[in-house]
Short mmCIF file of N, CA and C in Angstrom, two decimals:
data_model
loop_
_atom_site.label_atom_id
_atom_site.label_comp_id
_atom_site.label_asym_id
_atom_site.label_seq_id
_atom_site.Cartn_x
_atom_site.Cartn_y
_atom_site.Cartn_z
N UNK A 1 82.12 97.25 72.82
CA UNK A 1 81.73 97.58 74.18
C UNK A 1 82.91 98.27 74.88
N UNK A 2 82.61 99.33 75.61
CA UNK A 2 83.65 100.09 76.30
C UNK A 2 84.23 99.29 77.46
N UNK A 3 85.55 99.46 77.67
CA UNK A 3 86.20 98.84 78.81
C UNK A 3 85.79 99.57 80.08
N UNK A 4 85.84 98.85 81.21
CA UNK A 4 85.42 99.39 82.49
C UNK A 4 86.48 99.10 83.54
N UNK A 5 86.91 100.15 84.26
CA UNK A 5 87.83 99.99 85.37
C UNK A 5 87.03 100.08 86.66
N UNK A 6 87.12 99.03 87.47
CA UNK A 6 86.41 99.00 88.75
C UNK A 6 87.38 99.33 89.88
N UNK A 7 86.92 100.20 90.79
CA UNK A 7 87.72 100.60 91.95
C UNK A 7 87.12 99.90 93.16
N UNK A 8 87.92 99.09 93.84
CA UNK A 8 87.38 98.25 94.91
C UNK A 8 88.24 98.33 96.16
N UNK A 9 87.69 97.84 97.27
CA UNK A 9 88.38 97.80 98.56
C UNK A 9 89.12 96.47 98.68
N UNK A 10 90.42 96.50 98.45
CA UNK A 10 91.23 95.29 98.52
C UNK A 10 91.43 94.75 99.93
N UNK A 11 90.99 95.50 100.94
CA UNK A 11 91.10 95.03 102.33
C UNK A 11 89.84 94.29 102.76
N UNK A 12 88.88 94.18 101.88
CA UNK A 12 87.60 93.52 102.16
C UNK A 12 87.60 92.14 101.49
N UNK A 13 87.61 91.06 102.28
CA UNK A 13 87.65 89.71 101.67
C UNK A 13 86.49 89.42 100.71
N UNK A 14 85.30 89.91 101.02
CA UNK A 14 84.16 89.67 100.13
C UNK A 14 84.34 90.44 98.82
N UNK A 15 84.88 91.66 98.92
CA UNK A 15 85.18 92.45 97.72
C UNK A 15 86.26 91.74 96.89
N UNK A 16 87.27 91.21 97.57
CA UNK A 16 88.33 90.47 96.88
C UNK A 16 87.75 89.27 96.14
N UNK A 17 86.82 88.58 96.79
CA UNK A 17 86.20 87.40 96.16
C UNK A 17 85.45 87.80 94.90
N UNK A 18 84.71 88.91 94.96
CA UNK A 18 83.96 89.37 93.79
C UNK A 18 84.91 89.74 92.65
N UNK A 19 85.99 90.42 92.97
CA UNK A 19 86.95 90.82 91.94
C UNK A 19 87.66 89.60 91.35
N UNK A 20 88.01 88.65 92.19
CA UNK A 20 88.63 87.42 91.70
C UNK A 20 87.67 86.66 90.79
N UNK A 21 86.40 86.60 91.19
CA UNK A 21 85.37 85.95 90.37
C UNK A 21 85.25 86.64 89.01
N UNK A 22 85.14 87.97 89.03
CA UNK A 22 85.02 88.71 87.78
C UNK A 22 86.28 88.59 86.93
N UNK A 23 87.44 88.57 87.57
CA UNK A 23 88.71 88.41 86.84
C UNK A 23 88.72 87.10 86.06
N UNK A 24 88.20 86.06 86.68
CA UNK A 24 88.14 84.76 86.02
C UNK A 24 87.19 84.72 84.85
N UNK A 25 86.25 85.66 84.80
CA UNK A 25 85.26 85.72 83.72
C UNK A 25 85.61 86.80 82.70
N UNK A 26 86.77 87.40 82.82
CA UNK A 26 87.15 88.55 82.01
C UNK A 26 87.87 88.14 80.71
N UNK A 27 87.36 87.12 80.04
CA UNK A 27 88.00 86.62 78.82
C UNK A 27 88.09 87.68 77.73
N UNK A 28 87.11 88.58 77.66
CA UNK A 28 87.11 89.60 76.61
C UNK A 28 88.03 90.78 76.97
N UNK A 29 88.56 90.78 78.18
CA UNK A 29 89.46 91.86 78.59
C UNK A 29 88.78 93.21 78.73
N UNK A 30 87.49 93.20 79.04
CA UNK A 30 86.73 94.45 79.15
C UNK A 30 86.70 95.02 80.56
N UNK A 31 87.30 94.31 81.51
CA UNK A 31 87.32 94.76 82.89
C UNK A 31 88.75 94.96 83.37
N UNK A 32 88.93 95.99 84.17
CA UNK A 32 90.21 96.26 84.82
C UNK A 32 89.87 96.55 86.28
N UNK A 33 90.77 96.22 87.18
CA UNK A 33 90.49 96.35 88.61
C UNK A 33 91.61 97.11 89.30
N UNK A 34 91.25 98.09 90.11
CA UNK A 34 92.23 98.85 90.87
C UNK A 34 91.77 98.93 92.32
N UNK A 35 92.63 98.49 93.22
CA UNK A 35 92.39 98.57 94.65
C UNK A 35 92.57 100.02 95.08
N UNK A 36 91.55 100.60 95.71
CA UNK A 36 91.64 102.01 96.12
C UNK A 36 92.66 102.22 97.23
N UNK A 37 93.10 101.14 97.86
CA UNK A 37 94.12 101.24 98.91
C UNK A 37 95.53 101.14 98.35
N UNK A 38 95.66 100.95 97.04
CA UNK A 38 96.97 100.75 96.43
C UNK A 38 97.52 102.05 95.84
N UNK A 39 98.79 102.00 95.48
CA UNK A 39 99.42 103.15 94.84
C UNK A 39 98.90 103.37 93.42
N UNK A 40 98.27 102.35 92.84
CA UNK A 40 97.68 102.47 91.50
C UNK A 40 96.52 103.45 91.47
N UNK A 41 95.85 103.62 92.62
CA UNK A 41 94.67 104.47 92.68
C UNK A 41 95.07 105.92 92.84
N UNK A 42 94.55 106.77 91.98
CA UNK A 42 94.81 108.20 92.04
C UNK A 42 93.47 108.94 92.14
N UNK A 43 93.18 109.44 93.32
CA UNK A 43 91.92 110.17 93.53
C UNK A 43 91.85 111.39 92.61
N UNK A 44 92.97 112.04 92.40
CA UNK A 44 93.00 113.23 91.54
C UNK A 44 92.64 112.86 90.09
N UNK A 45 93.15 111.74 89.62
CA UNK A 45 92.88 111.31 88.24
C UNK A 45 91.43 110.86 88.08
N UNK A 46 90.94 110.09 89.05
CA UNK A 46 89.59 109.54 88.97
C UNK A 46 88.54 110.61 89.29
N UNK A 47 88.89 111.52 90.20
CA UNK A 47 87.92 112.53 90.62
C UNK A 47 87.05 112.08 91.77
N UNK A 48 87.49 111.03 92.45
CA UNK A 48 86.76 110.46 93.59
C UNK A 48 87.77 110.22 94.70
N UNK A 49 87.50 110.77 95.87
CA UNK A 49 88.43 110.55 96.99
C UNK A 49 88.45 109.09 97.37
N UNK A 50 89.50 108.70 98.05
CA UNK A 50 89.61 107.31 98.52
C UNK A 50 88.42 106.98 99.42
N UNK A 51 88.04 107.91 100.30
CA UNK A 51 86.90 107.67 101.20
C UNK A 51 85.61 107.50 100.42
N UNK A 52 85.38 108.33 99.40
CA UNK A 52 84.19 108.18 98.57
C UNK A 52 84.18 106.81 97.89
N UNK A 53 85.35 106.40 97.40
CA UNK A 53 85.46 105.10 96.72
C UNK A 53 85.22 103.96 97.70
N UNK A 54 85.55 104.15 98.97
CA UNK A 54 85.29 103.12 99.97
C UNK A 54 83.81 103.13 100.39
N UNK A 55 83.17 104.28 100.30
CA UNK A 55 81.77 104.39 100.70
C UNK A 55 80.81 103.83 99.67
N UNK A 56 81.22 103.80 98.41
CA UNK A 56 80.37 103.28 97.34
C UNK A 56 81.26 102.74 96.23
N UNK A 57 80.79 101.73 95.56
CA UNK A 57 81.53 101.15 94.44
C UNK A 57 81.55 102.14 93.29
N UNK A 58 82.73 102.40 92.75
CA UNK A 58 82.88 103.28 91.59
C UNK A 58 83.57 102.52 90.47
N UNK A 59 83.25 102.93 89.26
CA UNK A 59 83.93 102.38 88.08
C UNK A 59 83.97 103.49 87.03
N UNK A 60 84.88 103.32 86.08
CA UNK A 60 85.05 104.33 85.06
C UNK A 60 85.24 103.66 83.70
N UNK A 61 84.44 104.11 82.74
CA UNK A 61 84.60 103.62 81.37
C UNK A 61 85.87 104.20 80.78
N UNK A 62 86.36 103.57 79.74
CA UNK A 62 87.60 104.05 79.13
C UNK A 62 87.45 105.41 78.47
N UNK A 63 86.21 105.88 78.29
CA UNK A 63 86.01 107.24 77.76
C UNK A 63 85.96 108.29 78.87
N UNK A 64 86.15 107.85 80.14
CA UNK A 64 86.20 108.76 81.27
C UNK A 64 84.92 108.87 82.07
N UNK A 65 83.81 108.35 81.56
CA UNK A 65 82.53 108.44 82.28
C UNK A 65 82.60 107.60 83.56
N UNK A 66 82.21 108.22 84.67
CA UNK A 66 82.24 107.59 85.99
C UNK A 66 80.84 107.11 86.36
N UNK A 67 80.74 105.90 86.90
CA UNK A 67 79.47 105.38 87.40
C UNK A 67 79.69 104.88 88.83
N UNK A 68 78.60 104.73 89.58
CA UNK A 68 78.75 104.27 90.95
C UNK A 68 77.55 103.43 91.38
N UNK A 69 77.73 102.75 92.53
CA UNK A 69 76.66 101.97 93.12
C UNK A 69 76.27 100.76 92.30
N UNK A 70 74.99 100.48 92.30
CA UNK A 70 74.44 99.28 91.66
C UNK A 70 74.72 99.26 90.15
N UNK A 71 74.78 100.43 89.53
CA UNK A 71 75.05 100.52 88.10
C UNK A 71 76.38 99.84 87.73
N UNK A 72 77.34 99.90 88.65
CA UNK A 72 78.65 99.28 88.41
C UNK A 72 78.49 97.77 88.23
N UNK A 73 77.66 97.16 89.06
CA UNK A 73 77.51 95.71 88.99
C UNK A 73 76.85 95.27 87.69
N UNK A 74 75.85 95.99 87.26
CA UNK A 74 75.21 95.67 85.99
C UNK A 74 76.22 95.74 84.85
N UNK A 75 77.00 96.81 84.80
CA UNK A 75 78.00 96.99 83.74
C UNK A 75 79.09 95.93 83.82
N UNK A 76 79.53 95.61 85.03
CA UNK A 76 80.59 94.61 85.20
C UNK A 76 80.10 93.22 84.81
N UNK A 77 78.89 92.86 85.23
CA UNK A 77 78.37 91.53 84.90
C UNK A 77 78.14 91.38 83.41
N UNK A 78 77.75 92.45 82.75
CA UNK A 78 77.59 92.41 81.29
C UNK A 78 78.94 92.11 80.63
N UNK A 79 79.99 92.76 81.10
CA UNK A 79 81.32 92.58 80.53
C UNK A 79 81.94 91.23 80.90
N UNK A 80 81.47 90.65 81.98
CA UNK A 80 81.97 89.34 82.43
C UNK A 80 81.12 88.20 81.84
N UNK A 81 80.27 88.51 80.89
CA UNK A 81 79.41 87.53 80.23
C UNK A 81 78.51 86.80 81.23
N UNK A 82 77.89 87.60 82.09
CA UNK A 82 76.91 87.09 83.05
C UNK A 82 75.59 87.83 82.79
N UNK A 83 74.92 87.49 81.67
CA UNK A 83 73.76 88.26 81.24
C UNK A 83 72.59 88.26 82.23
N UNK A 84 72.37 87.17 82.93
CA UNK A 84 71.24 87.13 83.87
C UNK A 84 71.49 88.08 85.05
N UNK A 85 72.72 88.09 85.57
CA UNK A 85 73.03 89.01 86.65
C UNK A 85 73.00 90.46 86.16
N UNK A 86 73.51 90.71 84.96
CA UNK A 86 73.48 92.06 84.39
C UNK A 86 72.03 92.53 84.25
N UNK A 87 71.18 91.66 83.75
CA UNK A 87 69.76 91.98 83.59
C UNK A 87 69.14 92.30 84.94
N UNK A 88 69.38 91.45 85.94
CA UNK A 88 68.82 91.63 87.28
C UNK A 88 69.21 92.98 87.87
N UNK A 89 70.50 93.31 87.80
CA UNK A 89 70.99 94.56 88.40
C UNK A 89 70.61 95.80 87.59
N UNK A 90 70.10 95.61 86.38
CA UNK A 90 69.72 96.76 85.56
C UNK A 90 68.22 97.05 85.60
N UNK A 91 67.45 96.25 86.32
CA UNK A 91 65.99 96.45 86.37
C UNK A 91 65.63 97.71 87.14
N UNK A 92 64.98 98.68 86.49
CA UNK A 92 64.56 99.90 87.19
C UNK A 92 63.65 99.61 88.39
N UNK A 93 62.80 98.62 88.28
CA UNK A 93 61.88 98.31 89.38
C UNK A 93 62.62 97.77 90.61
N UNK A 94 63.78 97.17 90.40
CA UNK A 94 64.55 96.62 91.53
C UNK A 94 65.60 97.61 92.05
N UNK A 95 65.85 98.66 91.30
CA UNK A 95 66.93 99.60 91.64
C UNK A 95 66.83 100.15 93.07
N UNK A 96 65.64 100.60 93.55
CA UNK A 96 65.59 101.12 94.93
C UNK A 96 66.01 100.08 95.97
N UNK A 97 65.52 98.86 95.83
CA UNK A 97 65.86 97.80 96.78
C UNK A 97 67.35 97.45 96.68
N UNK A 98 67.86 97.32 95.47
CA UNK A 98 69.27 96.99 95.28
C UNK A 98 70.18 98.11 95.78
N UNK A 99 69.77 99.35 95.56
CA UNK A 99 70.55 100.49 96.04
C UNK A 99 70.59 100.51 97.56
N UNK A 100 69.43 100.30 98.19
CA UNK A 100 69.38 100.25 99.65
C UNK A 100 70.28 99.11 100.16
N UNK A 101 70.15 97.92 99.56
CA UNK A 101 70.95 96.77 99.98
C UNK A 101 72.44 97.02 99.81
N UNK A 102 72.82 97.64 98.70
CA UNK A 102 74.23 97.92 98.49
C UNK A 102 74.75 98.96 99.49
N UNK A 103 73.96 100.01 99.75
CA UNK A 103 74.38 101.02 100.74
C UNK A 103 74.57 100.39 102.12
N UNK A 104 73.65 99.50 102.49
CA UNK A 104 73.78 98.79 103.77
C UNK A 104 75.07 97.97 103.78
N UNK A 105 75.30 97.23 102.70
CA UNK A 105 76.52 96.43 102.61
C UNK A 105 77.76 97.31 102.69
N UNK A 106 77.80 98.40 101.91
CA UNK A 106 78.98 99.26 101.86
C UNK A 106 79.32 99.82 103.25
N UNK A 107 78.30 100.22 104.00
CA UNK A 107 78.53 100.76 105.35
C UNK A 107 79.01 99.69 106.32
N UNK A 108 78.61 98.46 106.08
CA UNK A 108 78.91 97.38 107.01
C UNK A 108 79.78 96.29 106.39
N UNK A 109 80.48 96.61 105.30
CA UNK A 109 81.17 95.57 104.53
C UNK A 109 82.25 94.84 105.33
N UNK A 110 82.94 95.55 106.22
CA UNK A 110 84.00 94.85 106.94
C UNK A 110 83.43 93.85 107.95
N UNK A 111 82.31 94.19 108.58
CA UNK A 111 81.66 93.25 109.49
C UNK A 111 81.09 92.07 108.70
N UNK A 112 80.34 92.38 107.64
CA UNK A 112 79.74 91.33 106.80
C UNK A 112 80.83 90.47 106.18
N UNK A 113 81.85 91.13 105.69
CA UNK A 113 82.96 90.43 105.03
C UNK A 113 83.73 89.57 106.01
N UNK A 114 83.82 90.01 107.26
CA UNK A 114 84.51 89.21 108.27
C UNK A 114 83.83 87.87 108.48
N UNK A 115 82.50 87.85 108.31
CA UNK A 115 81.73 86.62 108.47
C UNK A 115 81.70 85.80 107.18
N UNK A 116 81.36 86.44 106.07
CA UNK A 116 81.16 85.72 104.80
C UNK A 116 82.37 85.72 103.88
N UNK A 117 83.22 86.72 104.01
CA UNK A 117 84.34 86.91 103.08
C UNK A 117 85.32 85.77 102.97
N UNK A 118 85.85 85.27 104.10
CA UNK A 118 86.84 84.20 103.99
C UNK A 118 86.31 82.95 103.27
N UNK A 119 85.06 82.59 103.54
CA UNK A 119 84.47 81.42 102.86
C UNK A 119 84.28 81.71 101.37
N UNK A 120 83.76 82.90 101.05
CA UNK A 120 83.56 83.25 99.64
C UNK A 120 84.89 83.27 98.91
N UNK A 121 85.91 83.81 99.54
CA UNK A 121 87.24 83.88 98.91
C UNK A 121 87.80 82.48 98.67
N UNK A 122 87.64 81.60 99.65
CA UNK A 122 88.11 80.21 99.47
C UNK A 122 87.36 79.52 98.33
N UNK A 123 86.05 79.71 98.26
CA UNK A 123 85.26 79.08 97.20
C UNK A 123 85.66 79.58 95.82
N UNK A 124 85.85 80.89 95.68
CA UNK A 124 86.24 81.45 94.38
C UNK A 124 87.63 80.98 94.00
N UNK A 125 88.55 80.96 94.96
CA UNK A 125 89.91 80.48 94.67
C UNK A 125 89.89 79.01 94.26
N UNK A 126 89.11 78.20 94.96
CA UNK A 126 89.01 76.78 94.62
C UNK A 126 88.43 76.59 93.23
N UNK A 127 87.41 77.36 92.91
CA UNK A 127 86.78 77.26 91.58
C UNK A 127 87.75 77.69 90.48
N UNK A 128 88.54 78.72 90.75
CA UNK A 128 89.50 79.16 89.73
C UNK A 128 90.63 78.16 89.55
N UNK A 129 90.99 77.45 90.60
CA UNK A 129 92.03 76.41 90.48
C UNK A 129 91.52 75.23 89.66
N UNK A 130 90.23 74.91 89.81
CA UNK A 130 89.63 73.80 89.04
C UNK A 130 89.59 74.13 87.55
N UNK A 131 89.36 75.42 87.23
CA UNK A 131 89.34 75.84 85.83
C UNK A 131 90.70 75.72 85.18
N UNK A 132 91.72 76.18 85.94
CA UNK A 132 93.07 76.25 85.37
C UNK A 132 93.81 75.02 85.60
#
């Protein structure tokens, strides 16, 4: 299975919680994470501006193929050994609803994250401490 690099908004607590959760499930080492706000992110190398990366979730396979939106979650959950979530996010019949929901979230992520993010981040951190 090809490795996948996910580009995420490290200033978003809910996004941080998702990345921390996926990091904890990355036993096979098939996921890599880069904060688009960090010096690690190169828009020129990826081919996606920082603003584009903030407007929609992007990821890139190790062969260079770029994916975005809901497709990223399906691919990430598959690599994190979460087959039910991968299956759910890959359903063509659900794609329009999931795409709409993700676009709404992406546009409003800082507001939504301000409400839900801190709690989600605490829960993921607590769960990861219990594992280790």
